[in-house]
Every structure is written in structure tokens, then in C-alpha cells.
XYZ file of C-alpha atoms in Angstrom:
469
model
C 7.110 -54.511 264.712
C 6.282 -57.826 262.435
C 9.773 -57.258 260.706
C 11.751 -57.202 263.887
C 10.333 -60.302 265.181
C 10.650 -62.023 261.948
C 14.517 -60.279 261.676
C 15.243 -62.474 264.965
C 13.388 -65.472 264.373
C 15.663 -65.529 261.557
C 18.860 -64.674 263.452
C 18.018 -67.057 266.186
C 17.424 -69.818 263.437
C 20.595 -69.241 261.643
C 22.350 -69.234 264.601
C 20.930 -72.850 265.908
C 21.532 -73.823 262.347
C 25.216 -73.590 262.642
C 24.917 -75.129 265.647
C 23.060 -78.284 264.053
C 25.633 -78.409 261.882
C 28.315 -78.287 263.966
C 26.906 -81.089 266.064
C 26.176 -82.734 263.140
C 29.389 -82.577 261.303
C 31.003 -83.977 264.910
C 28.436 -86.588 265.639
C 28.164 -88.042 262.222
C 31.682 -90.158 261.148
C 31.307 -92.820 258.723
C 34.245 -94.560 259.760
C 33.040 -95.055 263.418
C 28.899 -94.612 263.046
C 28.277 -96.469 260.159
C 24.266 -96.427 261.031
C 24.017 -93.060 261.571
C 25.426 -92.442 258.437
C 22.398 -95.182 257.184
C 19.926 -93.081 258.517
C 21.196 -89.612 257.549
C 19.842 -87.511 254.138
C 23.060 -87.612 252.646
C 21.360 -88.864 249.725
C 19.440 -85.488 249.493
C 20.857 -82.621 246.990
C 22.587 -79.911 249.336
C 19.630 -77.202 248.910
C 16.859 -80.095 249.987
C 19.105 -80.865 253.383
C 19.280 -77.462 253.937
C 15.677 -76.436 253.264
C 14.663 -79.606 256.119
C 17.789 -78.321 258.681
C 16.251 -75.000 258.544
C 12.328 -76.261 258.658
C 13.425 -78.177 261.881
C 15.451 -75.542 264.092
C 12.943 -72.801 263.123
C 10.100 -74.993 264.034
C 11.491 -75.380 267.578
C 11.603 -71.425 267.917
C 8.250 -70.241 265.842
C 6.186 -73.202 267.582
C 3.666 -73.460 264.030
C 5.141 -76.359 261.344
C 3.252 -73.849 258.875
C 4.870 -71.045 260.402
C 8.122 -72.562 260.577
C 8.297 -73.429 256.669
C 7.680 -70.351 255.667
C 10.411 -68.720 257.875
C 12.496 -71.632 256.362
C 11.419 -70.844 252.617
C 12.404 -67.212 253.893
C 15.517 -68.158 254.425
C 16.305 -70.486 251.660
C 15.361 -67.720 249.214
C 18.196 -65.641 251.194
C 20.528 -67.575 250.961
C 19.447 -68.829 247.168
C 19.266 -65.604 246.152
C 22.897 -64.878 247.337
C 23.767 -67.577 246.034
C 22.466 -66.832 242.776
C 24.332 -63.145 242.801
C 27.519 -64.892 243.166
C 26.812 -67.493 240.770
C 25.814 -64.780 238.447
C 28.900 -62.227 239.311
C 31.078 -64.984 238.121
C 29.817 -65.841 235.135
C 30.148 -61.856 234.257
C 34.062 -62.153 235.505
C 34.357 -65.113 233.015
C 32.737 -63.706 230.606
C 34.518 -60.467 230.775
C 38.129 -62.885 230.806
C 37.087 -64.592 228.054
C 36.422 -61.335 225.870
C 39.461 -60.341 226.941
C 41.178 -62.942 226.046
C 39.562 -63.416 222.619
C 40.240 -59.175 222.439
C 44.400 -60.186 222.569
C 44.533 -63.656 220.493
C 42.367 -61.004 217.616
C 44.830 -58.185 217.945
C 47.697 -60.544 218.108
C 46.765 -62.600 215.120
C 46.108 -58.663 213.247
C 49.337 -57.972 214.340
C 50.604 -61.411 213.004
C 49.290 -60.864 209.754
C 50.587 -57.550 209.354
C 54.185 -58.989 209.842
C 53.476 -61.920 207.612
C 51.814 -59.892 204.564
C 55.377 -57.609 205.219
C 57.507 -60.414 205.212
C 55.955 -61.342 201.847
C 56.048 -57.981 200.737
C 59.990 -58.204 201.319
C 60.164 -61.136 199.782
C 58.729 -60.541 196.665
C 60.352 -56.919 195.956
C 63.767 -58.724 196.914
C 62.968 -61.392 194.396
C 61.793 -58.754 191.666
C 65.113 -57.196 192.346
C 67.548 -60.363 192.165
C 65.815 -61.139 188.969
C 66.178 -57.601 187.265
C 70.155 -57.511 188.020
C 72.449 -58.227 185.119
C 74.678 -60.077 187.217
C 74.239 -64.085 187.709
C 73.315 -64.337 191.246
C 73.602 -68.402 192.910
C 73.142 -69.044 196.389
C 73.554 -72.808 197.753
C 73.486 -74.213 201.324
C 76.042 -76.117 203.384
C 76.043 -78.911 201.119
C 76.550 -76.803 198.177
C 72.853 -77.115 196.560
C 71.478 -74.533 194.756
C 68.951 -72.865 196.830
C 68.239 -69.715 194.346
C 69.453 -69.137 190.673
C 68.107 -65.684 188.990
C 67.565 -65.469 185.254
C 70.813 -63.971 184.366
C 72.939 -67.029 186.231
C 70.939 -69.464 184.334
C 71.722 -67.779 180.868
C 75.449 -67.739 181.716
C 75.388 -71.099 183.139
C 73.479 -72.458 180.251
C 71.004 -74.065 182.807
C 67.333 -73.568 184.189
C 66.248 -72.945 187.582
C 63.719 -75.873 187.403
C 66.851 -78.161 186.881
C 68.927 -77.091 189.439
C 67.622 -76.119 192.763
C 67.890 -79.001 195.428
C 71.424 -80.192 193.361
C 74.718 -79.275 193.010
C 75.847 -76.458 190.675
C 77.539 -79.223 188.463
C 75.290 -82.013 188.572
C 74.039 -83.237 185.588
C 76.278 -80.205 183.372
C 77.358 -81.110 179.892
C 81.182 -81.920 179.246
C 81.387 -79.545 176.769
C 79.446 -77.071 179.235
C 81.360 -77.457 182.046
C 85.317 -76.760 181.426
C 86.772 -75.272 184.628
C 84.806 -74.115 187.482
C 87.581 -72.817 189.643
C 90.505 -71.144 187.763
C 93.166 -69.669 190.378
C 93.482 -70.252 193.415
C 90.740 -71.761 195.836
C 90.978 -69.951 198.914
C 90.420 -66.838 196.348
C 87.440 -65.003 196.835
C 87.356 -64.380 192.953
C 87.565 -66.961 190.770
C 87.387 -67.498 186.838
C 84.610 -70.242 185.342
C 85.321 -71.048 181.831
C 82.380 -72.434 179.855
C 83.234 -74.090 176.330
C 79.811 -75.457 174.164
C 81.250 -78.058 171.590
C 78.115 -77.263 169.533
C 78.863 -73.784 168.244
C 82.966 -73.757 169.133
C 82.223 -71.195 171.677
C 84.326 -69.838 174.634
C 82.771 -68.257 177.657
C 84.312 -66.892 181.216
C 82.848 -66.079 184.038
C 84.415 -64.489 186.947
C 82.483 -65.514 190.372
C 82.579 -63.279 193.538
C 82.015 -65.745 196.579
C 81.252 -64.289 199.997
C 80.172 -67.028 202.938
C 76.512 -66.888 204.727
C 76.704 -67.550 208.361
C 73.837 -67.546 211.162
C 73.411 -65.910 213.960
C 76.114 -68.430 215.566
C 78.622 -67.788 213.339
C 77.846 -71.284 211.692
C 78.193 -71.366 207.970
C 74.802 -72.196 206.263
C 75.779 -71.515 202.803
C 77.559 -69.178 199.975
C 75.993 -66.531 197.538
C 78.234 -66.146 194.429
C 77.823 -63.268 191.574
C 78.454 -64.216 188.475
C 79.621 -61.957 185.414
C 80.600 -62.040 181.893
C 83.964 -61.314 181.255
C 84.619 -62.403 177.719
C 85.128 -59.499 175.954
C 87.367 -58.101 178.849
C 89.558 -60.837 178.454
C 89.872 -60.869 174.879
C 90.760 -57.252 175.275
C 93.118 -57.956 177.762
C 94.920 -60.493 175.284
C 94.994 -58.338 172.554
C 96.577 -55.801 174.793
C 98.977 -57.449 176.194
C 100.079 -59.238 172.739
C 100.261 -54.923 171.309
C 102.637 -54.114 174.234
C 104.641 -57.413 174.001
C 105.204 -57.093 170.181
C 106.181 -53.387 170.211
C 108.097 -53.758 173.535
C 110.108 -56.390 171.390
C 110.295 -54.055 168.608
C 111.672 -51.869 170.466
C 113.961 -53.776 172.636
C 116.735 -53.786 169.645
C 117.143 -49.879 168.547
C 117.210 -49.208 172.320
C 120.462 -51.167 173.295
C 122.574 -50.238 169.600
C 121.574 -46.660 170.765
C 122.564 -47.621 174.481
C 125.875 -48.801 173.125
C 126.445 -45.591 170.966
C 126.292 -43.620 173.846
C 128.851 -45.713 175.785
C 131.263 -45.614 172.883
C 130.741 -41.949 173.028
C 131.087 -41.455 176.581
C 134.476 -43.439 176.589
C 135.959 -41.577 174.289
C 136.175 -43.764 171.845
C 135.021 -41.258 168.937
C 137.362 -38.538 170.209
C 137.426 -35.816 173.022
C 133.864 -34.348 174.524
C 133.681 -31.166 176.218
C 132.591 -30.687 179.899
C 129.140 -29.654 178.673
C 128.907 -32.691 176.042
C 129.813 -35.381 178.334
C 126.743 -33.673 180.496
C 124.046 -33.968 178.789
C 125.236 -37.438 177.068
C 124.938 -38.716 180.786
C 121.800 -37.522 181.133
C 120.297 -38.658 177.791
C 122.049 -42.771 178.859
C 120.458 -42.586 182.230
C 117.169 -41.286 180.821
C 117.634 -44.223 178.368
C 117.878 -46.543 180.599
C 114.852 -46.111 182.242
C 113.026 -46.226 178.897
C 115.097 -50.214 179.173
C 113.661 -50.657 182.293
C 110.197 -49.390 181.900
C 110.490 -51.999 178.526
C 111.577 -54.910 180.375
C 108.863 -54.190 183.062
C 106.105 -54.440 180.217
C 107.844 -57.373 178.549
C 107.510 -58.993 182.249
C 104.131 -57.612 182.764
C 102.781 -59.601 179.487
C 104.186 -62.970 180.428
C 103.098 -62.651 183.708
C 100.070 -61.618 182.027
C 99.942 -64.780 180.076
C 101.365 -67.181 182.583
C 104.639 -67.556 180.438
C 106.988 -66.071 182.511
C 109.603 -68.945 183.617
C 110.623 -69.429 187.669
C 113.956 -71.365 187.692
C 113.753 -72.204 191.405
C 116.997 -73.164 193.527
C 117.202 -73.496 197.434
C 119.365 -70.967 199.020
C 119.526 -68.728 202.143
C 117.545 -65.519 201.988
C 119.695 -63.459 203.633
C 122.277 -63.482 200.173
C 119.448 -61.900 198.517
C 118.660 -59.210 200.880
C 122.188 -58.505 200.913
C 122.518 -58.516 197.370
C 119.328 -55.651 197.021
C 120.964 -53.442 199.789
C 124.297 -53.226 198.156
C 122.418 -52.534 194.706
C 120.696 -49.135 196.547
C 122.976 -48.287 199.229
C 124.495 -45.264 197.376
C 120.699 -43.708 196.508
C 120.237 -44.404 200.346
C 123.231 -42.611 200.790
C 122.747 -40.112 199.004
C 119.591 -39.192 201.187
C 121.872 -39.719 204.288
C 119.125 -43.068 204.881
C 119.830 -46.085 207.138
C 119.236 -49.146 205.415
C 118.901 -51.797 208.767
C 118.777 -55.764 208.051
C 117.096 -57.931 210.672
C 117.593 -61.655 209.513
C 116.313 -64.003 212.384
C 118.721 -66.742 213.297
C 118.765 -70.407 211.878
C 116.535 -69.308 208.765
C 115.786 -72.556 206.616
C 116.554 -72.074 203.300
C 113.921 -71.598 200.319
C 113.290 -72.305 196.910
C 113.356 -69.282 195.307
C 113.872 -67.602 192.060
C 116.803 -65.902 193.314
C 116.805 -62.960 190.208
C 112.467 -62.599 190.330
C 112.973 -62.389 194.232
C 115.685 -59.708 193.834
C 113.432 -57.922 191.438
C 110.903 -58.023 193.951
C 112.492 -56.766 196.921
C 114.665 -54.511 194.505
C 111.102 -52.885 193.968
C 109.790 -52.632 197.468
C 113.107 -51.014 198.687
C 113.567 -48.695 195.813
C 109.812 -47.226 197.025
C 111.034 -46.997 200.547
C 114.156 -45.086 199.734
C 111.956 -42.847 197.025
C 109.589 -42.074 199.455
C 111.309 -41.266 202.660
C 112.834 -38.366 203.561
C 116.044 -37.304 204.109
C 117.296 -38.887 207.656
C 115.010 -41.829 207.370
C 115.474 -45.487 208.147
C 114.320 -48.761 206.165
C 114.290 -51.975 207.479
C 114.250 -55.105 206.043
C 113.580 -58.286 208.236
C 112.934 -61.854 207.553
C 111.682 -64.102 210.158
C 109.587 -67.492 210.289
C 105.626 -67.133 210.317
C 103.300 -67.592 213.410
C 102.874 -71.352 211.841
C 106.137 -72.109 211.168
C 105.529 -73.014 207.944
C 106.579 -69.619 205.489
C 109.256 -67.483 205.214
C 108.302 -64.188 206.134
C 110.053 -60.738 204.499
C 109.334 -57.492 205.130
C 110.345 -54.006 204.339
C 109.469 -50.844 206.546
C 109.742 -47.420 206.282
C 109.793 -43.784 208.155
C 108.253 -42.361 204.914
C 104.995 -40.441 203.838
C 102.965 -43.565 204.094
C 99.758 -44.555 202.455
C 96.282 -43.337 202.546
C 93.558 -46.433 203.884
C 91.576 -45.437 201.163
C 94.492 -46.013 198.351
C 95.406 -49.400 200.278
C 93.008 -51.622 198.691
C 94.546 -50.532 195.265
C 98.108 -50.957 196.084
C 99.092 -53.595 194.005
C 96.758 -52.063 190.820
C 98.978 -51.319 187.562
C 99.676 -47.481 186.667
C 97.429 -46.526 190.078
C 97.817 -43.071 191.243
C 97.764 -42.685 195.589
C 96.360 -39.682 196.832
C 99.261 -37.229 198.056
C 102.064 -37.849 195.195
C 103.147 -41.138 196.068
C 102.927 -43.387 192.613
C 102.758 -47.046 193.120
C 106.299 -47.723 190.975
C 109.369 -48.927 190.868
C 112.637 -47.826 191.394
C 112.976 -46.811 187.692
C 109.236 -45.314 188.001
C 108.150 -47.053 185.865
C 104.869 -47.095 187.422
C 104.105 -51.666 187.611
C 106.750 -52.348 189.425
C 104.395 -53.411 192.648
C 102.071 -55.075 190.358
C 104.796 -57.279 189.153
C 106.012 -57.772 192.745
C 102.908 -59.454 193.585
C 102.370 -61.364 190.458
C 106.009 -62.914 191.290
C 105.371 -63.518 194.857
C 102.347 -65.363 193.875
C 103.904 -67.263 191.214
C 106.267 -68.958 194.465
C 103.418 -69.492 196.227
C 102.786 -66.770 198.497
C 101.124 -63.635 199.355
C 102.078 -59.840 199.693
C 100.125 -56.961 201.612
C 100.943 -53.539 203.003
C 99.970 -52.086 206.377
C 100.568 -48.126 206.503
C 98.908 -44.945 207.553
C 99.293 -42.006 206.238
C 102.144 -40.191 207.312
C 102.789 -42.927 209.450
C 105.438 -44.692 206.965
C 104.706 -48.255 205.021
C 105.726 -52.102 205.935
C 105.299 -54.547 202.745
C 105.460 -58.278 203.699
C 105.327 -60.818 201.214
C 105.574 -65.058 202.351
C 106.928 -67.720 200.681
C 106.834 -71.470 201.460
C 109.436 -73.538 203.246
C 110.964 -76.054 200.914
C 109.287 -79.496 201.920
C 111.106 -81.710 204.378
């Protein structure tokens, strides 16, 4: 019975609480009651002001000031303890965020340290293995400074790492160290570095492999170059070439008396020849000849070779040359009942050529076209400007067996076999012809490449650059 008194003592004095406080909160201003607000408990803490609103509304309903505090205290400790609860409830919610939180910034920072102690890991086996290759490995940044140098390039180069990183490859390089860093062209992605040391009358090359380093952006940040000894390759190479040229000359001399034996014979001159004579004298000249040509070939191989061979360059229309080749093969074309088709483009500038290298060169590229198309084929030869305006461009295409992709890349290669029968010659097979094609194209100046697929047919194009002004 006590308890449901007491429950609406308390209801009653919460209720006429919130009504104090209403009239409170609409009587009191301080902008318009300035004394009010003088005499209020403002200056109180909140739970004091709300222990004496409490004492005072319950006192008007229990009747007893004793009586009425302790329903007050009653209801303090409600609400206190509430209060508390919350207070409490919160601080387990922060808590629990906080753990959380510090749960995640652990396992990220684990996870963060994994990657790292990987990344290291990388680095250090991709070190070990850039200092274990044979080859000189150099990598510099956009300003060309050395950012890494393994062991073997600082043998080769004759420098240390200490010495170099943060500078230029050839800072602070001895004259007699330093003799040629780019030999050949310098739009080449191969180049030749010679190295001469004064001190023991040494000679050294190098031949560098340079491939660019671009970000994500496409941006150029650098270039990694591989570096390798070829010394003893070249000095092979020369001795080589100086065997071939000296028995090539050797044999140069017996070759034409025997040449003009045969022609006497042929003629007549020594008297009559049967059917069967005359025959196989035909056949032993023409084989002869070809042992000329594959001599001259070698002998123009080895100055090539040795950058001796001579270009006596006059300006003169292309189209006489073309002409020239065609007539020299249009009976073999014939012969396989093959089209030979010239496409000159109109108001061609003239060039300065080498009109007898050029002919050799295009002598060479047509005399593979009409070897390796069939019967009923076509071949076209065309010369045009280029995109820029600035090179001649001649080409020769055709209908033939074409080339493998993977025998492309070795084209221009001396002696190299393609897959499917098809022997990178010359019209006298002689088996360099292309490779001397290219060195003579590049001697004017320009470049040669083939596009083909197999079975598809071939189109070589070589440039060469318009004569100035």
C-alpha cells in the first residue's frame, strides 16, 4: 500500500516539476527580468537546483519538509542513478570504439610491415642478382646520373660505384679512359664504347644495349644500359674478315683468266665444239660466274665490314635506276611468265645516290622477289615521298611464299637460313646479298625493313634522304 502512495507522490511531483520548469524557463528572461535573474540559483551546479526544485513541489504535495526531502532524495537518486547508467553505457561504447580502433591501426601497421619487410626482401634478392650477372648493368635518371652501377660495369668502365652515383657516366673519366662513348649511330639502340688506357697501350669495346624507363604516365624517368665485352669478338671479326678479303683477292685473278678461257672456247676460237661440248662449257661459265659473284659479294662484305667501301654519290632521278634493275631481270621474270609493275610517284626530287651500290641493292631485293614467287606472280616496285616529306621512299613487293614473323627479326643476318626454304640471298645465291643491301642503304643514310607473313608474300622498303635544299 506504502509503495503505491509513494509511486504517486512521486508521479505527481515529477509532473509539477516539469511544470516549475516550464513556468520557470518562460518567466525567467535575462534580457527583459534582469532581477529575477539576480535572485535566481543559477549560480547552483545543475544537480543542487534540481535537488531544491524537487524538495519544494514535493513539499507542497507530502505536507512534512522531512517528508518531502526524502521523497526528493528519492528522486534525485532516480534520476542520478539513470544518469549514472548512461554515463557509464557510454564510456563502455567508447571504450569498445577505441579498442576497435587501436584493433585496425595494429593489424594495419602488421599488415604494413609485412609489405615493407617484402619490399626489402625484393630488393635485396634483386640487388644480389644485378651484382652476380656478368654483364655491366648502369641505370641513370632523366638527367643522365648514375643511379645504380653493379660490379661488372665498374670493372669495364674502369670506375667505382662510390665515384659515380649522383654524376654523369663521364664526369670526372680519364682521357685516356674515355675514347668514344657512342660509336654508330645515336638513335641506335646498340651502340659500341671504346675504352683506350694510355698506361698499359690497351684497347677495350664495349657494346651497350639501351632500353628507356618510363612511369606510369608514359614520362621518361631514366635509361638502364647493359654493358658487355666485346674485344675478343671484334678482333675475331677483323681477323676474319682480313682471311676472306686476302683469299677472295687471291682468288679474284685465276677466276677471270679461267673465265676468259671459256669464252675463247665457246666462240670458237680454238676450233669446232660439238653440241654436247658447247653444253656443258655453258654450264661450267655460268656456274663460274656465280663463284665471281659470290667473290665480289665477300670482297664487298669486308669493306663494308671495315668501313672502306667508297660511295661516289651523284644526284639523279630514281626512276633511271629502277628502270635500269628491271631491264637487268626482265627475262628471269619472263621466264616465270612474272609481271614486273613500276609505280614511280610524280614530281620525285632527285637524290644523291650511289647510282651502281643502289642498283646492287635493289638488283638484290628484286632478284629475291622473282626467286621466290611462283610462276604467274607479280612484283612491284614503287617509290614515293615519306609521310614527312623528307626521304625517298622505295619499295619492292611480292605475291611470293613470304616470311615467317619468327625469321623476320633475322632478315638482314649474313648466311641466315628462314624456316620453309627461303635463303636470305641474292640473285646469284650467294647467300649476303640482303646483308649487304642494308649495310649500303645505311651507308646513304637510311634504313631498310621487311613486312611479310608467311605465305602472304614480302614488301622490302629501304629510305634515303632528300638532297638538301
Amino acid at each position: 500500500m506504502w509503495v503505491y502512495v509513494l509511486t504517486g507522490i512521486v508521479s505527481v511531483a515529477i509532473a509539477l516539476l516539469l511544470v516549475r520548469l516550464t513556468r520557470i524557463s518562460g518567466q525567467v528572461n535575462p534580457e527583459t527580468d534582469p532581477a529575477k535573474l539576480k535572485n535566481s540559483d543559477s549560480h547552483l551546479p545543475a544537480s543542487e537546483r534540481l535537488q531544491k526544485i524537487i524538495n519544494e513541489e514535493v513539499g507542497k504535495v507530502a505536507g512534512s519538509a522531512q517528508r518531502s526531502r526524502e521523497i526528493g532524495n528519492l528522486i534525485t537518486n532516480v534520476f542520478t542513478d539513470e544518469l549514472n547508467q548512461k554515463i557509464e553505457q557510454n564510456k563502455l561504447e567508447l571504450r569498445q570504439k577505441y579498442e576497435a580502433v587501436i584493433e585496425r591501426k595494429t593489424e594495419n601497421e602488421a599488415i604494413a610491415w609485412k609489405k615493407y619487410k617484402k619490399i626489402i626482401n625484393e630488393k635485396k634478392q634483386t640487388e644480389a642478382v644485378i651484382r652476380s650477372i656478368a654483364q655491366g648493368l648502369v641505370v641513370v635518371d632523366a638527367q643522365g646520373k648514375v643511379v645504380m652501377i653493379n660490379p661488372a660495369a665498374e670493372k669495364l668502365l674502369g670506375v667505382s660505384r662510390q665515384d659515380k652515383v649522383g654524376k654523369t657516366l663521364t664526369e670526372d673519366m680519364k682521357e685516356e679512359q674515355l675514347v668514344s662513348l657512342s660509336l654508330g649511330s645515336p638513335d641506335k639502340e646498340e651502340k659500341e664504347i671504346e675504352l683506350i688506357s694510355r698506361q698499359d697501350e690497351t684497347k677495350k669495346i664495349l657494346r651497350a644495349s639501351t632500353a628507356v624507363i618510363e612511369n606510369e604516365n608514359g614520362q621518361t624517368i631514366g635509361m638502364v644500359s647493359v654493358l658487355s665485352d666485346i674485344t675478343k669478338q671484334k678482333e675475331l671479326d677483323n681477323l676474319k674478315s682480313a682471311f676472306v678479303a686476302n683469299v677472295s683477292h687471291e682468288l679474284r685473278t685465276p677466276l677471270v683468266a679461267i673465265d676468259k678461257s671459256l669464252t675463247l672456247i665457246l666462240e670458237k676460237e680454238a676450233g669446232d665444239l660439238s653440241q654436247t661440248q658447247e653444253q656443258f662449257l655453258s654450264i661450267a661459265q655460268r656456274n663460274l660466274k656465280r663463284l665471281s659473284a659470290l667473290i665480289n659479294d665477300l670482297l664487298d662484305l669486308s669493306k663494308l665490314e671495315a668501313g672502306k667501301m667508297e660511295v661516289r654519290r651523284k644526284s639523279l632521278a630514281i626512276n633511271n635506276v629502277i628502270q635500269e634493275v628491271i631491264d637487268s631481270l626482265n627475262n628471269w621474270a619472263k621466264a616465270k611468265n612474272i609481271t614486273l609493275e613500276k609505280k614511280i610517284e610524280d614530281l620525285l626530287p632527285d637524290v644523291e645516290i650511289d647510282p651502281d651500290r643502289l642498283a646492287q641493292v635493289l638488283t638484290n631485293l628484286v632478284g629475291n622477289a622473282v626467286k621466290f614467287t611462283p610462276n604467274d606472280g607479280k612484283i612491284t616496285l614503287e617509290a614515293k615521298l615519306s609521310e614527312g616529306k623528307k626521304e625517298l621512299e622505295v619499295s619492292v613487293k611480292d605475291t611470293g611464299i613470304g616470311i615467317a614473323p619468327e625469321d623476320l627479326p633475322k632478315i638482314f643476318s649474313k648466311f641466315y637460313q628462314c624456316g620453309g626454304g627461303r635463303m636470305i640471298s641474292d640473285v646469284n645465291g650467294t647467300g649476303i646479298g640482303l646483308s649487304i643491301a642494308k649495310e649500303i642503304v645505311e651507308l646513304h643514310g637510311g634504313k631498310i625493313w621487311v613486312e611479310s607473313e608467311k605465305g602472304q608474300g614480302a614488301r622490302f622498303i629501304f629510305t634515303i634522304p632528300l638532297t638538301s635544299g
